[in-house]
Coordinates of C-alpha atoms in Angstrom, one line a residue:
X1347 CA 0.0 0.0 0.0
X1348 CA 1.2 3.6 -1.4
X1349 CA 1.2 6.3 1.3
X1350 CA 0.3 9.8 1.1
X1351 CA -0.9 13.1 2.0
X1352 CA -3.3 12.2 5.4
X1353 CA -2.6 8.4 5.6
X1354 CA 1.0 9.5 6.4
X1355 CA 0.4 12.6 8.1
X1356 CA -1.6 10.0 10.4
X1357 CA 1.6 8.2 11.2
X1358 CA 3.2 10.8 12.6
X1359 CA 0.2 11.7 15.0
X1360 CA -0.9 8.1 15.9
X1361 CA 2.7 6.3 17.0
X1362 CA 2.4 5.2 20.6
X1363 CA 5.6 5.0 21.5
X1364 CA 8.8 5.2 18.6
X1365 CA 9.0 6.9 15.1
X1366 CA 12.6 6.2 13.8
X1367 CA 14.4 6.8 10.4
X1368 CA 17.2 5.5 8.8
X1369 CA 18.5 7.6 5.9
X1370 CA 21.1 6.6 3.7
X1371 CA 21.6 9.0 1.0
X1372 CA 24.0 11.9 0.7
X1373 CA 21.3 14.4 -0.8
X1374 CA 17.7 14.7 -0.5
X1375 CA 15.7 17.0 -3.3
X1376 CA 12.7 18.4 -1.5
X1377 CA 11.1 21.2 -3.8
X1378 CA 10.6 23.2 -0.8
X1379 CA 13.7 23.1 0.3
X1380 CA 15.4 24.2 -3.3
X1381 CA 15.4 28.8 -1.9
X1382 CA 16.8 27.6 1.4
X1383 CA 19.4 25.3 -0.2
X1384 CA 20.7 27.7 -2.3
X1385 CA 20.5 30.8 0.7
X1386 CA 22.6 28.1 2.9
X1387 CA 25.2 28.2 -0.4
X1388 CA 25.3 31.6 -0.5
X1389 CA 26.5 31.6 3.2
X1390 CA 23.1 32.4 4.9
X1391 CA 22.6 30.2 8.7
X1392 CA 20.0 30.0 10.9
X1393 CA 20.6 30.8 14.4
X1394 CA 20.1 27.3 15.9
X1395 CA 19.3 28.7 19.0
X1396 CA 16.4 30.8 17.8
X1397 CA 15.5 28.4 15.4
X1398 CA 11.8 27.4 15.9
X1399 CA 9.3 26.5 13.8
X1400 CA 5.9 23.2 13.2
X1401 CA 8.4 20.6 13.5
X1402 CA 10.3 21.4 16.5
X1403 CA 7.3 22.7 18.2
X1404 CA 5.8 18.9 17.7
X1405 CA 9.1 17.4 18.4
X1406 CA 8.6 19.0 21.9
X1407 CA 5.0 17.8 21.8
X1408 CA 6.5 14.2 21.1
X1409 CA 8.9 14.4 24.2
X1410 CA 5.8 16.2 26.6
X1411 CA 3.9 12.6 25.7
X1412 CA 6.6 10.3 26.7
X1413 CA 7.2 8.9 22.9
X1414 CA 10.4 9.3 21.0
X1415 CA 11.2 10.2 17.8
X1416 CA 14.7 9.8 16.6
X1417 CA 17.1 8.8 13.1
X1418 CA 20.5 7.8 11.8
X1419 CA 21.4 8.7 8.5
X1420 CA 24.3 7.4 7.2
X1421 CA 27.2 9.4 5.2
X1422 CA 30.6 9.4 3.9
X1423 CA 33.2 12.3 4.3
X1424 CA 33.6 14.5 2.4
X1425 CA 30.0 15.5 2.9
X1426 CA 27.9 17.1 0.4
X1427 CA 26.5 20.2 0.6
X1428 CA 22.8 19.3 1.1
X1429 CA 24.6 17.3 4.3
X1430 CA 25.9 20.5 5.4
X1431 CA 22.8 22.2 4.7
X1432 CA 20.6 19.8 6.5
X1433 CA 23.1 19.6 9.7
X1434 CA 22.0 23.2 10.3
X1435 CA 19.0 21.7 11.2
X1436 CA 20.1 18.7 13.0
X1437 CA 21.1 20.7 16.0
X1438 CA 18.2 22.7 16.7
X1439 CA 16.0 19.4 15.9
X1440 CA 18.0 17.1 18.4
X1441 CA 17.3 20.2 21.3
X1442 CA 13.8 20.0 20.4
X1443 CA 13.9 16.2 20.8
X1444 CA 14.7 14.0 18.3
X1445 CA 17.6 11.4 19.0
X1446 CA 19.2 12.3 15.5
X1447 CA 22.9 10.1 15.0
X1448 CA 25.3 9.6 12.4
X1449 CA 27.0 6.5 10.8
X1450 CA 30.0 7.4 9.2
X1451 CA 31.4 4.7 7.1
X1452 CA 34.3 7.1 5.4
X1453 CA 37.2 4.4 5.2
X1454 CA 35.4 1.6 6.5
X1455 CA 32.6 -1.2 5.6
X1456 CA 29.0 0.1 5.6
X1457 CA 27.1 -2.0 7.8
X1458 CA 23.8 -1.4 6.3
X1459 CA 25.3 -1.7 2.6
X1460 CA 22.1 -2.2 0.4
X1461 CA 19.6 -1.2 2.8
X1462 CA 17.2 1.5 1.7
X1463 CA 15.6 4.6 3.2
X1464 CA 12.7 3.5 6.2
X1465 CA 10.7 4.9 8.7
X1466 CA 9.9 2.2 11.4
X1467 CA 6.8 2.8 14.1
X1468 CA 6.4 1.4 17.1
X1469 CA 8.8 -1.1 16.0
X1470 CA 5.4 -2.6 14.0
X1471 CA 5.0 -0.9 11.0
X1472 CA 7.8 0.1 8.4
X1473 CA 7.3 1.8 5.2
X1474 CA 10.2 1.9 2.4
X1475 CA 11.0 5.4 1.6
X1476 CA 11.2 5.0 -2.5
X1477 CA 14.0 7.4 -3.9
X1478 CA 15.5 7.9 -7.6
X1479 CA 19.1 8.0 -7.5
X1480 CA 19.8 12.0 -7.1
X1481 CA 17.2 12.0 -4.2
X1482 CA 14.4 12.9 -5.2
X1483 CA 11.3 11.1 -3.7
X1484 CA 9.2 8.3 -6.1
X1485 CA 6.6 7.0 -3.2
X1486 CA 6.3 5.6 0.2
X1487 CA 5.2 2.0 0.6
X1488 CA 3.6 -0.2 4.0
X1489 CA 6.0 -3.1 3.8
X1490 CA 3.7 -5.7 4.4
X1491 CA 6.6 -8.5 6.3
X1492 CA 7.8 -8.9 9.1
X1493 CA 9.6 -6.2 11.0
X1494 CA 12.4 -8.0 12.7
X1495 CA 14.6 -7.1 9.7
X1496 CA 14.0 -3.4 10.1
X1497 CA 14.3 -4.0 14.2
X1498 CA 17.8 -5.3 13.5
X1499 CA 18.7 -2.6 10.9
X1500 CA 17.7 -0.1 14.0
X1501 CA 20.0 -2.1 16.4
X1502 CA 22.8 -2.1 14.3
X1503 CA 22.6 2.0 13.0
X1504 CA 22.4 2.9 16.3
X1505 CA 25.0 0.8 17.8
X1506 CA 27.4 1.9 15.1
X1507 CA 26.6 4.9 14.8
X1508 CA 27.7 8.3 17.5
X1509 CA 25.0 11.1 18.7
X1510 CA 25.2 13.9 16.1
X1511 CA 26.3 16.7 18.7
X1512 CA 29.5 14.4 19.6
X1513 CA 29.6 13.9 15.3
X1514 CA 29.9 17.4 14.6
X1515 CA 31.9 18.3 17.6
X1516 CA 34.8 15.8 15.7
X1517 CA 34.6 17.7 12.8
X1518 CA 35.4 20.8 14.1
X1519 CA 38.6 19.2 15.5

């Protein structure tokens, strides 16, 4: 089954407990990001500590219920510049509440080699994330298996992977 529009909104509002993400690709082309990509080339940032807007606000809302919502996204060094762009967010997103890590496999074996884009819920439900190979998005599809594929993918991105705040701090070094 296809997702959009309100069937996936709903996802977002009905999780009970977990809404996680693994991403794996080094650029993601989202038409509404395209002005803010190209202000972040130009050298425009956001100050991440003023930084507010419908998606921290119901990250907060996540965390005042008790659920989590959290990612790994995967990348290789150097990274692009829609990984630049996109860490600008990252930091006001994790304050907010969402467990955001990376898995850098620069130099080393990918551990999640051949696995594609997800969102998992509850640890229950998983639906592919469909991309083309430059990023942009084709559909969203209910897997209709068994999770425990997608439960170990979790396990194994997060225990390879370090909390983004620790990630960027070795960059800077």
């Amino acid at each position: 089954m296809l997702l959009d529009g309100e069937a996936w909104a709903n996802r977002f509002e009905s999780f009970q407990r977990e809404a996680w993400r693994l991403e794996t690709l080094p650029e993601y082309r989202v038409p509404q990001e395209e002005q803010e990509i190209r202000s972040f080339l130009a050298g425009e940032r956001i100050d991440p500590h003023a930084y507010s807007n419908e998606y921290t606000d119901d990250l907060k809302r996540v965390r005042r219920e008790g659920k989590s919502k959290g990612r790994v996204h995967v990348v290789t060094r150097p990274l692009s510049d829609y990984l630049r762009y996109e860490f600008m967010y990252y930091l006001p997103h994790a304050w907010a509440g969402e467990e955001i890590r990376i898995l850098d496999v620069t130099g080393r074996p990918n551990p999640l080699e051949g696995v594609q884009d997800f969102w998992m819920f509850d640890r229950a439900e998983v639906v592919l994330m469909h991309y083309q190979p430059d990023g942009t998005q084709i559909s969203r599809e209910v897997y209709e298996g068994d999770p425990a594929p997608f439960i170990e993918h979790q396990r194994i991105a997060v225990a390879e992977s370090v909390p983004f705040e620790e990630y960027v701090k070795g960059l800077d070094a």
